[in-house]
């Protein structure tokens, strides 16, 4: 049923093969092909393809380029730590490895263009060359001239070349403020639910009927579709949970027709999966193992379940102090920590001009001396300001339990924020039997 | 060695190579000053041997403790490596997205202690699984480029020389597949890996053999260890993971995250887009407190180390551990410092060694060493208890003294031999009691025993009363363990005790007559319940009714036995757990100056600077500077004066006023008469001195320049006078 | 010519089509020069005069061609050069140096490039020069040592002229313009830029040496002209092999442009921007739909093309979000309404969402927090929300301050388009305050 892609420039059977390989993407493929035109014909200098993850952007493009045997270079910008790497890859895959040495070390863009030109002159191929830049959004972080230059590369190198940019991010976020050559925008829409169903059913388990599998997929989508539409993710989940699904069949408690029973069996399991393996709280391997082991799904504790941290006694109090300092307004310290705060009236103290609580707004920064002041007033025994007390603070920073703001010039009265959650700090203060909630402004 | 730990400031970074050098200098440090050098040499030698022994033992311990977790880790790596080999044949793993197997290794908050673990880990990996192991530290991987570079260099470094400026170097005209011109990218790594593994599998003697399963031969995994995950920049980490995930089909990559805090930090650091590319498995190492317990058990609570820390010293070390850093290494270093101090400061420590040497050294003692012995308080106490004629001999005749010392040292050794087993027995009995009257950990019990006669403090009494209502089976089992503890004992005292304990146990075992078995039950029942209730009030009440019941009933056989057993235990305690002070010559083995240790291990730089500034006499010991009422005399160094003056100012200090005040004080110091014209005038000299003093203050971090107000500086200290 | 035509009069449709494609693509994609630039005759004449003077009489000069992107600056220049170079003596006399602001990102590179294009590398060899000026002077000097005593005129063509102004001290510009002032060697400096305020970028000393000749390309095309241009752009040339086909084609184009809907589309295009490049984009999209089965451009094709061009990409992306993500967007929208545009953090969004769930007491959407967090992160990846803090390294995820990069209307529109959007979610979005 895939709408046959047609183009005079290429043989029928090739195109047929392509359209086999691209389920539910024939429209996009067709349009793309039409734009590319026949091998010798010019194509638009730069094409910008955007769409959600796993909507077949690079898949479509690469199948076309591969199957139709067009000259192309594809580079993922994630890997390009340096411009040199980028250029090298392009030259390599367009002109072959023996041309790479022509590039000088740490080449500039003009070097690249020069080399490219001179190579073009040598090569007689008239075909359109394609340069595919995946994760193009990273081009923005490179030198300012790279993105505009690639957009008008055809003009710069005076060769029949087309640059294709792939990204999940819309073009508006790319455009430099002085403008640039506008690429041709192509959108790859997300798969509809049915399309997802259709695609995922293609990789059904060999030893089971495709009806069964599609039923399974249907259930899976029922649970996950409202949360996640990433095909890759969904496929992964399907693979992980299929065996659980067919378990009753294996034990022939249920017969294949009885989808409802199967559904009742799998549904809670999938719900569980959403909380664990979908978030990678539990690794996929562990997940499968526990399925095999017939354990009930609660048995596995996720990563964030192990939040408990053993800390030295004073570090605990330092952390508590930091938490108090960053979630209580400074003006309330007096009331909390001074023994006889006669003046402060309960009611006018309690007026919360900010109706939103600090636990909604997040931690506020505080200076070192406030931290120490609070620390000395919460810790029960009197502590000598030894070197180790101070070093513990900076250690807490490196452990990312505290976070230091601004440049870390110690003389310049550093500011900190507490970077732990309420549950965490409560657990900590329980171990030193310190009732932190009593000291928190929000819970008054 | 990383300094990011809950103990950074206090770490002694001492690589072994340096230690050698240090110790040589140490030797003359020992001998120098003391009149007879060979004594010093001896002491140094023994100290040296003990030190090394301690280090060796503790390291061995550490390995033992890490064994389990390391083994499981290796197992994990082998497994995931083999799945990479022949994973992709079954349907499930084909459909599954490929993830990078990752081990999250939780090692507790003390990062510097991890080094040893990682070291042994990578060693074991190298020799048993794969030679491709890279361990990275956060501070070498500030940016993705460095990270990449490090990985590539350390992997391929063996086979090719990757230059430092590898990033974008490319000399034209070198062969196509070389790594010289490699832009450091994983594709380069891929090529390299394939060539290397091909070589290995084809069996050319190029690379080292991998001594593992043969699939390891073809595709040994590449293990990347992130030593301190928390310190890494999450952005860099994400990108690296992203890049690696693109090569997961070609390269058998495996990550190991060294985590100091908790596994949840992974979720905090990495967004799901990154963490969904990993297949994370968790490995928890045992807590450092357990670790400490073992170390104390093996190093301190044993008679094989002649050197002993006193109660106070132990207290200091433990509290540093518990309050400041959870660093076992630090604890050991502290102990070694104590050792050093002891041998250095105490000339008689020459006797603190194993039996044979002790005898030898004793005979070598010089006259004034003997005098030293005679002056030892413990020895004096001993002398006083002797009949007069012996006293005379002991005070006059050196040889006699030496003989006596011989005996005394022997006794001391015996004392230790008895002390520890009994201590353990007592701990076994009391550690199960509610509220732990004598402490949960054995070290607490040990300390309290070192302090004073343990049987005199009321915790002991309460413990005993609790024991006196222990249920039968628990008591028996406890006693059983006690007897097991006593078995290896050599001294006849211990042997006797063991026998006694044995037949007690037999008595317990033998079944009671029916009549009092009932009684036993209903008597012991409150005892049983007692185990459960932990709050003291309840305890009292039950004690009361016990008394009542006891008065009414005649004691059952079990009770009598119990009484007997506990009296026996009590008597053991009294006879063997006396504090070392009671033993003559204990000074030889016990190091007790805890103050020194505290000063060294837990320094207070801030306070000492402040004393220096506010009370220069404390350090300079110059009579003119002596001052009564906390005021600084105007003869004090400029910086002290400036400091004093700055205490009187607010948050912002006007430099000009400050200078004026200083000038007045300074000219007062010159003893000018207050009425003279240029009194308190500022001349170049004063000005210069003032400026210097101020800049010194700034250097010390008391003030800093500010932009809030012209020619003002701001205070960084608070309070003042 | 006529013979070839006679031979090829009846080609197959396929052949014709592909021929058409080839020709037109050359125009639209490769900026093939038209025989006469449209709607800029005066500027053309002016520039031609200017360059002639340099080329023939050896007067130095400097000129800026200023116009918005795609207004045909390069095209104009190229046309002029083309005509100029038809004069043989000019052809063998004049030298050209093409520099591009995007390529020559600093003066060192630029100078290397100049040397290369004047092919003087071997002359320069490995001399070292004290200053940039010296170096340039040497180059121009070197040109003198040709066959003839007086040196050859050089055209320096600086594309993206404004970028050169960002180079350190504007050394290159300074020197070039300086030379063009003092009669050392006859050079013409031609700058092309889209920045009308380009002169403000120049330092005083540079500015003072510039002749202040500017050629503005603010195309004042009437719609009629524009339409004609479209026709000529789509039209086939006289020398098209198959005359019959070409005539048909051209007629079809004419008819096309009389169509109401097409008119409307073109009018819209015209109003949005008169420049050729955006037009080209439209036309290539149209052209791409021409095939054997569809041998001439139908109005529908053009409409389709304009639809593709005019698609709102953000809306497209929103369409692909999951329900949960959509809900979060709505929650953020409400937050924006409440605290007029103040940045928010995950906690707030979460609360807002929870409030909604409590009101609707059914359990379809109550996912636990981490799941929602994952959705939130996805939105951040799509840059639909942007974090306010610079370095987000050490701040808890759920307290990072965020801003929504969509406005009220975009959200509402996407709700309308969203496939089977649940009604209660719709209502929630509509409701005035969260």
PDB file of N, CA and C in Angstrom, chain A residues 31 34-35 38 41-43 50 52-53 110 114 140 145 152 154 168-169 172-173 178-181 183-184 187 190 226-227 229 275 278-279 327 359-362 403, chain C residues 18 21-22 25 29-30 69 100 102 105 109 116 160 277 281 288 304 313 316-317 319-324 345 348 351 367-368 370 374 381 383 394 396 399 418:
ATOM      1  N   UNK A  31       8.585  14.057  -1.778  1.00  0.00           N
ATOM      2  CA  UNK A  31       8.871  15.481  -1.905  1.00  0.00           C
ATOM      3  C   UNK A  31      10.380  15.718  -1.943  1.00  0.00           C
ATOM      4  N   UNK A  34      11.773  14.758  -5.226  1.00  0.00           N
ATOM      5  CA  UNK A  34      11.406  15.743  -6.244  1.00  0.00           C
ATOM      6  C   UNK A  34      12.305  16.965  -6.155  1.00  0.00           C
ATOM      7  N   UNK A  35      12.595  17.360  -4.936  1.00  0.00           N
ATOM      8  CA  UNK A  35      13.471  18.525  -4.755  1.00  0.00           C
ATOM      9  C   UNK A  35      14.870  18.212  -5.253  1.00  0.00           C
ATOM     10  N   UNK A  38      16.912  15.157 -10.808  1.00  0.00           N
ATOM     11  CA  UNK A  38      17.761  14.125 -11.397  1.00  0.00           C
ATOM     12  C   UNK A  38      19.201  14.340 -10.959  1.00  0.00           C
ATOM     13  N   UNK A  41      20.952  17.392 -12.229  1.00  0.00           N
ATOM     14  CA  UNK A  41      20.296  18.692 -12.073  1.00  0.00           C
ATOM     15  C   UNK A  41      20.683  19.336 -10.754  1.00  0.00           C
ATOM     16  N   UNK A  42      20.678  20.677 -10.777  1.00  0.00           N
ATOM     17  CA  UNK A  42      20.962  21.410  -9.548  1.00  0.00           C
ATOM     18  C   UNK A  42      19.825  21.208  -8.558  1.00  0.00           C
ATOM     19  N   UNK A  43      20.162  21.265  -7.300  1.00  0.00           N
ATOM     20  CA  UNK A  43      19.116  21.246  -6.276  1.00  0.00           C
ATOM     21  C   UNK A  43      19.277  22.480  -5.401  1.00  0.00           C
ATOM     22  N   UNK A  50      13.352  19.357   9.603  1.00  0.00           N
ATOM     23  CA  UNK A  50      13.145  19.304  11.055  1.00  0.00           C
ATOM     24  C   UNK A  50      11.951  18.429  11.364  1.00  0.00           C
ATOM     25  N   UNK A  52      10.368  15.741  14.993  1.00  0.00           N
ATOM     26  CA  UNK A  52      10.689  15.146  16.290  1.00  0.00           C
ATOM     27  C   UNK A  52      11.667  14.000  16.130  1.00  0.00           C
ATOM     28  N   UNK A  53      12.211  13.573  17.285  1.00  0.00           N
ATOM     29  CA  UNK A  53      13.160  12.473  17.271  1.00  0.00           C
ATOM     30  C   UNK A  53      12.459  11.237  16.724  1.00  0.00           C
ATOM     31  N   UNK A 110      38.007  29.046   5.084  1.00  0.00           N
ATOM     32  CA  UNK A 110      38.462  29.412   3.732  1.00  0.00           C
ATOM     33  C   UNK A 110      39.407  28.351   3.196  1.00  0.00           C
ATOM     34  N   UNK A 114      38.769  26.428  -0.243  1.00  0.00           N
ATOM     35  CA  UNK A 114      39.823  26.405  -1.271  1.00  0.00           C
ATOM     36  C   UNK A 114      40.074  24.967  -1.720  1.00  0.00           C
ATOM     37  N   UNK A 140      25.362  25.932  15.712  1.00  0.00           N
ATOM     38  CA  UNK A 140      25.221  27.283  16.274  1.00  0.00           C
ATOM     39  C   UNK A 140      26.299  27.566  17.305  1.00  0.00           C
ATOM     40  N   UNK A 145      30.599  31.980  11.729  1.00  0.00           N
ATOM     41  CA  UNK A 145      30.476  32.010  10.263  1.00  0.00           C
ATOM     42  C   UNK A 145      30.137  30.650   9.673  1.00  0.00           C
ATOM     43  N   UNK A 152      25.086  28.607   2.277  1.00  0.00           N
ATOM     44  CA  UNK A 152      25.291  29.065   0.899  1.00  0.00           C
ATOM     45  C   UNK A 152      26.549  28.447   0.306  1.00  0.00           C
ATOM     46  N   UNK A 154      26.971  26.128  -1.826  1.00  0.00           N
ATOM     47  CA  UNK A 154      26.931  25.960  -3.281  1.00  0.00           C
ATOM     48  C   UNK A 154      27.535  27.179  -3.963  1.00  0.00           C
ATOM     49  N   UNK A 168      16.085  18.676  15.444  1.00  0.00           N
ATOM     50  CA  UNK A 168      14.791  18.582  16.126  1.00  0.00           C
ATOM     51  C   UNK A 168      14.263  19.977  16.437  1.00  0.00           C
ATOM     52  N   UNK A 169      15.080  20.966  16.191  1.00  0.00           N
ATOM     53  CA  UNK A 169      14.752  22.321  16.648  1.00  0.00           C
ATOM     54  C   UNK A 169      14.358  23.160  15.444  1.00  0.00           C
ATOM     55  N   UNK A 172      13.621  28.855  13.303  1.00  0.00           N
ATOM     56  CA  UNK A 172      13.622  30.195  13.915  1.00  0.00           C
ATOM     57  C   UNK A 172      14.756  30.334  14.924  1.00  0.00           C
ATOM     58  N   UNK A 173      15.098  29.220  15.576  1.00  0.00           N
ATOM     59  CA  UNK A 173      16.120  29.291  16.625  1.00  0.00           C
ATOM     60  C   UNK A 173      17.526  29.308  16.037  1.00  0.00           C
ATOM     61  N   UNK A 178      21.850  38.891  12.025  1.00  0.00           N
ATOM     62  CA  UNK A 178      22.011  39.668  10.792  1.00  0.00           C
ATOM     63  C   UNK A 178      21.435  38.927   9.587  1.00  0.00           C
ATOM     64  N   UNK A 179      20.700  37.883   9.832  1.00  0.00           N
ATOM     65  CA  UNK A 179      20.092  37.144   8.730  1.00  0.00           C
ATOM     66  C   UNK A 179      21.111  36.316   7.976  1.00  0.00           C
ATOM     67  N   UNK A 180      20.635  35.496   7.091  1.00  0.00           N
ATOM     68  CA  UNK A 180      21.529  34.664   6.292  1.00  0.00           C
ATOM     69  C   UNK A 180      20.735  34.084   5.127  1.00  0.00           C
ATOM     70  N   UNK A 181      21.395  33.284   4.319  1.00  0.00           N
ATOM     71  CA  UNK A 181      20.722  32.614   3.215  1.00  0.00           C
ATOM     72  C   UNK A 181      19.679  31.666   3.795  1.00  0.00           C
ATOM     73  N   UNK A 183      17.419  28.633   4.136  1.00  0.00           N
ATOM     74  CA  UNK A 183      17.298  27.293   3.553  1.00  0.00           C
ATOM     75  C   UNK A 183      15.846  26.949   3.260  1.00  0.00           C
ATOM     76  N   UNK A 184      15.684  25.892   2.518  1.00  0.00           N
ATOM     77  CA  UNK A 184      14.340  25.405   2.208  1.00  0.00           C
ATOM     78  C   UNK A 184      13.888  24.516   3.359  1.00  0.00           C
ATOM     79  N   UNK A 187       9.338  19.786   6.777  1.00  0.00           N
ATOM     80  CA  UNK A 187       8.932  19.243   8.075  1.00  0.00           C
ATOM     81  C   UNK A 187       8.606  17.767   7.942  1.00  0.00           C
ATOM     82  N   UNK A 190       5.233  13.969  12.937  1.00  0.00           N
ATOM     83  CA  UNK A 190       5.323  12.778  13.797  1.00  0.00           C
ATOM     84  C   UNK A 190       4.384  11.701  13.258  1.00  0.00           C
ATOM     85  N   UNK A 226       0.313   8.301  25.516  1.00  0.00           N
ATOM     86  CA  UNK A 226       0.021   9.626  26.076  1.00  0.00           C
ATOM     87  C   UNK A 226       1.268  10.252  26.693  1.00  0.00           C
ATOM     88  N   UNK A 227       2.313   9.456  26.891  1.00  0.00           N
ATOM     89  CA  UNK A 227       3.524   9.986  27.521  1.00  0.00           C
ATOM     90  C   UNK A 227       4.651  10.139  26.517  1.00  0.00           C
ATOM     91  N   UNK A 229       6.111   9.421  22.409  1.00  0.00           N
ATOM     92  CA  UNK A 229       5.822   9.062  21.013  1.00  0.00           C
ATOM     93  C   UNK A 229       7.102   8.767  20.249  1.00  0.00           C
ATOM     94  N   UNK A 275       7.128   3.529  35.435  1.00  0.00           N
ATOM     95  CA  UNK A 275       7.783   4.187  36.571  1.00  0.00           C
ATOM     96  C   UNK A 275       9.237   3.764  36.712  1.00  0.00           C
ATOM     97  N   UNK A 278      11.234   2.783  32.027  1.00  0.00           N
ATOM     98  CA  UNK A 278      11.070   3.908  31.106  1.00  0.00           C
ATOM     99  C   UNK A 278      11.946   5.074  31.549  1.00  0.00           C
ATOM    100  N   UNK A 279      12.102   5.228  32.855  1.00  0.00           N
ATOM    101  CA  UNK A 279      12.953   6.308  33.388  1.00  0.00           C
ATOM    102  C   UNK A 279      14.372   5.833  33.599  1.00  0.00           C
ATOM    103  N   UNK A 327      16.363  28.100  52.499  1.00  0.00           N
ATOM    104  CA  UNK A 327      14.902  28.056  52.388  1.00  0.00           C
ATOM    105  C   UNK A 327      14.185  28.970  53.375  1.00  0.00           C
ATOM    106  N   UNK A 359       9.568  26.594  49.044  1.00  0.00           N
ATOM    107  CA  UNK A 359       9.830  25.282  48.450  1.00  0.00           C
ATOM    108  C   UNK A 359       9.273  25.200  47.041  1.00  0.00           C
ATOM    109  N   UNK A 360       8.535  26.231  46.652  1.00  0.00           N
ATOM    110  CA  UNK A 360       8.105  26.301  45.260  1.00  0.00           C
ATOM    111  C   UNK A 360       9.133  27.078  44.447  1.00  0.00           C
ATOM    112  N   UNK A 361       9.658  28.123  45.085  1.00  0.00           N
ATOM    113  CA  UNK A 361      10.581  29.004  44.349  1.00  0.00           C
ATOM    114  C   UNK A 361      11.983  28.419  44.301  1.00  0.00           C
ATOM    115  N   UNK A 362      12.286  27.534  45.245  1.00  0.00           N
ATOM    116  CA  UNK A 362      13.620  26.942  45.241  1.00  0.00           C
ATOM    117  C   UNK A 362      14.561  27.677  46.171  1.00  0.00           C
ATOM    118  N   UNK A 403      25.914  24.029  46.304  1.00  0.00           N
ATOM    119  CA  UNK A 403      26.449  24.550  45.051  1.00  0.00           C
ATOM    120  C   UNK A 403      26.912  25.979  45.288  1.00  0.00           C
TER     121      UNK A 403
ATOM    122  N   UNK C  18      12.472  16.877 -18.276  1.00  0.00           N
ATOM    123  CA  UNK C  18      13.772  16.887 -17.583  1.00  0.00           C
ATOM    124  C   UNK C  18      14.589  18.062 -18.084  1.00  0.00           C
ATOM    125  N   UNK C  21      13.276  21.022 -16.279  1.00  0.00           N
ATOM    126  CA  UNK C  21      13.807  20.984 -14.907  1.00  0.00           C
ATOM    127  C   UNK C  21      15.225  21.526 -14.890  1.00  0.00           C
ATOM    128  N   UNK C  22      16.059  20.983 -15.775  1.00  0.00           N
ATOM    129  CA  UNK C  22      17.463  21.377 -15.780  1.00  0.00           C
ATOM    130  C   UNK C  22      17.586  22.889 -15.904  1.00  0.00           C
ATOM    131  N   UNK C  25      15.926  24.842 -12.845  1.00  0.00           N
ATOM    132  CA  UNK C  25      16.685  24.651 -11.606  1.00  0.00           C
ATOM    133  C   UNK C  25      17.948  25.494 -11.644  1.00  0.00           C
ATOM    134  N   UNK C  29      18.161  27.636  -8.432  1.00  0.00           N
ATOM    135  CA  UNK C  29      19.073  27.147  -7.406  1.00  0.00           C
ATOM    136  C   UNK C  29      20.470  27.709  -7.597  1.00  0.00           C
ATOM    137  N   UNK C  30      20.856  27.884  -8.828  1.00  0.00           N
ATOM    138  CA  UNK C  30      22.250  28.231  -9.056  1.00  0.00           C
ATOM    139  C   UNK C  30      22.419  29.708  -9.393  1.00  0.00           C
ATOM    140  N   UNK C  69      18.827  41.173   1.832  1.00  0.00           N
ATOM    141  CA  UNK C  69      19.242  39.854   1.336  1.00  0.00           C
ATOM    142  C   UNK C  69      18.365  39.437   0.174  1.00  0.00           C
ATOM    143  N   UNK C 100      35.255  37.026   0.724  1.00  0.00           N
ATOM    144  CA  UNK C 100      33.929  36.810   1.297  1.00  0.00           C
ATOM    145  C   UNK C 100      34.019  36.895   2.820  1.00  0.00           C
ATOM    146  N   UNK C 102      32.393  35.679   5.084  1.00  0.00           N
ATOM    147  CA  UNK C 102      32.199  34.436   5.816  1.00  0.00           C
ATOM    148  C   UNK C 102      33.445  33.572   5.780  1.00  0.00           C
ATOM    149  N   UNK C 105      37.867  35.230   7.626  1.00  0.00           N
ATOM    150  CA  UNK C 105      37.358  35.723   8.906  1.00  0.00           C
ATOM    151  C   UNK C 105      38.366  36.615   9.613  1.00  0.00           C
ATOM    152  N   UNK C 109      44.188  35.658   7.010  1.00  0.00           N
ATOM    153  CA  UNK C 109      43.645  34.748   5.992  1.00  0.00           C
ATOM    154  C   UNK C 109      43.355  35.518   4.713  1.00  0.00           C
ATOM    155  N   UNK C 116      46.989  34.597  -3.146  1.00  0.00           N
ATOM    156  CA  UNK C 116      46.701  33.429  -3.959  1.00  0.00           C
ATOM    157  C   UNK C 116      45.962  33.837  -5.246  1.00  0.00           C
ATOM    158  N   UNK C 160      29.667  40.338   1.780  1.00  0.00           N
ATOM    159  CA  UNK C 160      29.407  40.484   3.227  1.00  0.00           C
ATOM    160  C   UNK C 160      30.363  41.522   3.809  1.00  0.00           C
ATOM    161  N   UNK C 277      14.999  35.758  -4.033  1.00  0.00           N
ATOM    162  CA  UNK C 277      15.391  34.448  -3.512  1.00  0.00           C
ATOM    163  C   UNK C 277      14.184  33.731  -2.918  1.00  0.00           C
ATOM    164  N   UNK C 281      12.487  30.204  -3.967  1.00  0.00           N
ATOM    165  CA  UNK C 281      12.150  29.067  -3.104  1.00  0.00           C
ATOM    166  C   UNK C 281      10.747  28.584  -3.434  1.00  0.00           C
ATOM    167  N   UNK C 288       9.167  21.441  -8.520  1.00  0.00           N
ATOM    168  CA  UNK C 288       9.504  20.073  -8.125  1.00  0.00           C
ATOM    169  C   UNK C 288       8.299  19.155  -8.313  1.00  0.00           C
ATOM    170  N   UNK C 304       0.076  24.634  -3.191  1.00  0.00           N
ATOM    171  CA  UNK C 304       0.734  23.641  -2.333  1.00  0.00           C
ATOM    172  C   UNK C 304       2.097  24.183  -1.897  1.00  0.00           C
ATOM    173  N   UNK C 313       6.505  26.473  11.667  1.00  0.00           N
ATOM    174  CA  UNK C 313       7.270  25.285  12.085  1.00  0.00           C
ATOM    175  C   UNK C 313       6.994  24.969  13.549  1.00  0.00           C
ATOM    176  N   UNK C 316       4.006  23.035  13.847  1.00  0.00           N
ATOM    177  CA  UNK C 316       4.291  21.673  13.400  1.00  0.00           C
ATOM    178  C   UNK C 316       4.869  20.843  14.526  1.00  0.00           C
ATOM    179  N   UNK C 317       5.837  21.435  15.241  1.00  0.00           N
ATOM    180  CA  UNK C 317       6.478  20.682  16.312  1.00  0.00           C
ATOM    181  C   UNK C 317       5.472  20.401  17.415  1.00  0.00           C
ATOM    182  N   UNK C 319       2.483  19.949  17.263  1.00  0.00           N
ATOM    183  CA  UNK C 319       1.566  18.889  16.837  1.00  0.00           C
ATOM    184  C   UNK C 319       2.091  17.521  17.241  1.00  0.00           C
ATOM    185  N   UNK C 320       3.395  17.394  17.314  1.00  0.00           N
ATOM    186  CA  UNK C 320       3.984  16.081  17.590  1.00  0.00           C
ATOM    187  C   UNK C 320       4.186  15.780  19.059  1.00  0.00           C
ATOM    188  N   UNK C 321       3.772  16.693  19.932  1.00  0.00           N
ATOM    189  CA  UNK C 321       4.003  16.461  21.361  1.00  0.00           C
ATOM    190  C   UNK C 321       3.025  15.418  21.893  1.00  0.00           C
ATOM    191  N   UNK C 322       3.437  14.769  22.990  1.00  0.00           N
ATOM    192  CA  UNK C 322       2.506  13.830  23.630  1.00  0.00           C
ATOM    193  C   UNK C 322       1.528  14.637  24.482  1.00  0.00           C
ATOM    194  N   UNK C 323       0.432  13.979  24.856  1.00  0.00           N
ATOM    195  CA  UNK C 323      -0.600  14.664  25.660  1.00  0.00           C
ATOM    196  C   UNK C 323       0.039  15.288  26.892  1.00  0.00           C
ATOM    197  N   UNK C 324       0.858  14.501  27.574  1.00  0.00           N
ATOM    198  CA  UNK C 324       1.470  14.985  28.813  1.00  0.00           C
ATOM    199  C   UNK C 324       2.231  16.262  28.549  1.00  0.00           C
ATOM    200  N   UNK C 345       9.702  27.631  37.334  1.00  0.00           N
ATOM    201  CA  UNK C 345      10.515  26.416  37.426  1.00  0.00           C
ATOM    202  C   UNK C 345       9.607  25.197  37.403  1.00  0.00           C
ATOM    203  N   UNK C 348       6.722  24.719  39.939  1.00  0.00           N
ATOM    204  CA  UNK C 348       5.484  25.488  39.720  1.00  0.00           C
ATOM    205  C   UNK C 348       4.626  24.792  38.679  1.00  0.00           C
ATOM    206  N   UNK C 351       2.990  21.837  40.099  1.00  0.00           N
ATOM    207  CA  UNK C 351       1.838  22.197  40.939  1.00  0.00           C
ATOM    208  C   UNK C 351       0.628  22.539  40.087  1.00  0.00           C
ATOM    209  N   UNK C 367       0.493  10.821  36.310  1.00  0.00           N
ATOM    210  CA  UNK C 367       1.783  10.131  36.262  1.00  0.00           C
ATOM    211  C   UNK C 367       2.585  10.602  37.463  1.00  0.00           C
ATOM    212  N   UNK C 368       3.631   9.836  37.804  1.00  0.00           N
ATOM    213  CA  UNK C 368       4.430  10.325  38.933  1.00  0.00           C
ATOM    214  C   UNK C 368       5.489  11.297  38.451  1.00  0.00           C
ATOM    215  N   UNK C 370       8.762  11.871  38.319  1.00  0.00           N
ATOM    216  CA  UNK C 370       9.876  11.674  37.371  1.00  0.00           C
ATOM    217  C   UNK C 370       9.422  11.589  35.921  1.00  0.00           C
ATOM    218  N   UNK C 374      10.625  13.946  32.894  1.00  0.00           N
ATOM    219  CA  UNK C 374      11.208  13.520  31.616  1.00  0.00           C
ATOM    220  C   UNK C 374      10.555  14.285  30.470  1.00  0.00           C
ATOM    221  N   UNK C 381      14.624  20.218  25.493  1.00  0.00           N
ATOM    222  CA  UNK C 381      15.479  19.832  24.367  1.00  0.00           C
ATOM    223  C   UNK C 381      14.988  20.463  23.076  1.00  0.00           C
ATOM    224  N   UNK C 383      13.739  23.133  22.818  1.00  0.00           N
ATOM    225  CA  UNK C 383      13.882  24.593  22.961  1.00  0.00           C
ATOM    226  C   UNK C 383      12.527  25.277  22.869  1.00  0.00           C
ATOM    227  N   UNK C 394      25.064  23.139  38.289  1.00  0.00           N
ATOM    228  CA  UNK C 394      24.944  22.719  39.686  1.00  0.00           C
ATOM    229  C   UNK C 394      23.660  23.223  40.345  1.00  0.00           C
ATOM    230  N   UNK C 396      19.601  22.392  41.019  1.00  0.00           N
ATOM    231  CA  UNK C 396      18.667  21.270  40.919  1.00  0.00           C
ATOM    232  C   UNK C 396      17.777  21.466  39.709  1.00  0.00           C
ATOM    233  N   UNK C 399      14.405  23.272  40.030  1.00  0.00           N
ATOM    234  CA  UNK C 399      14.346  24.676  40.425  1.00  0.00           C
ATOM    235  C   UNK C 399      14.972  25.599  39.387  1.00  0.00           C
ATOM    236  N   UNK C 418      -4.578  19.962  17.280  1.00  0.00           N
ATOM    237  CA  UNK C 418      -4.040  18.741  17.899  1.00  0.00           C
ATOM    238  C   UNK C 418      -4.969  17.552  17.667  1.00  0.00           C
TER     239      UNK C 418
END
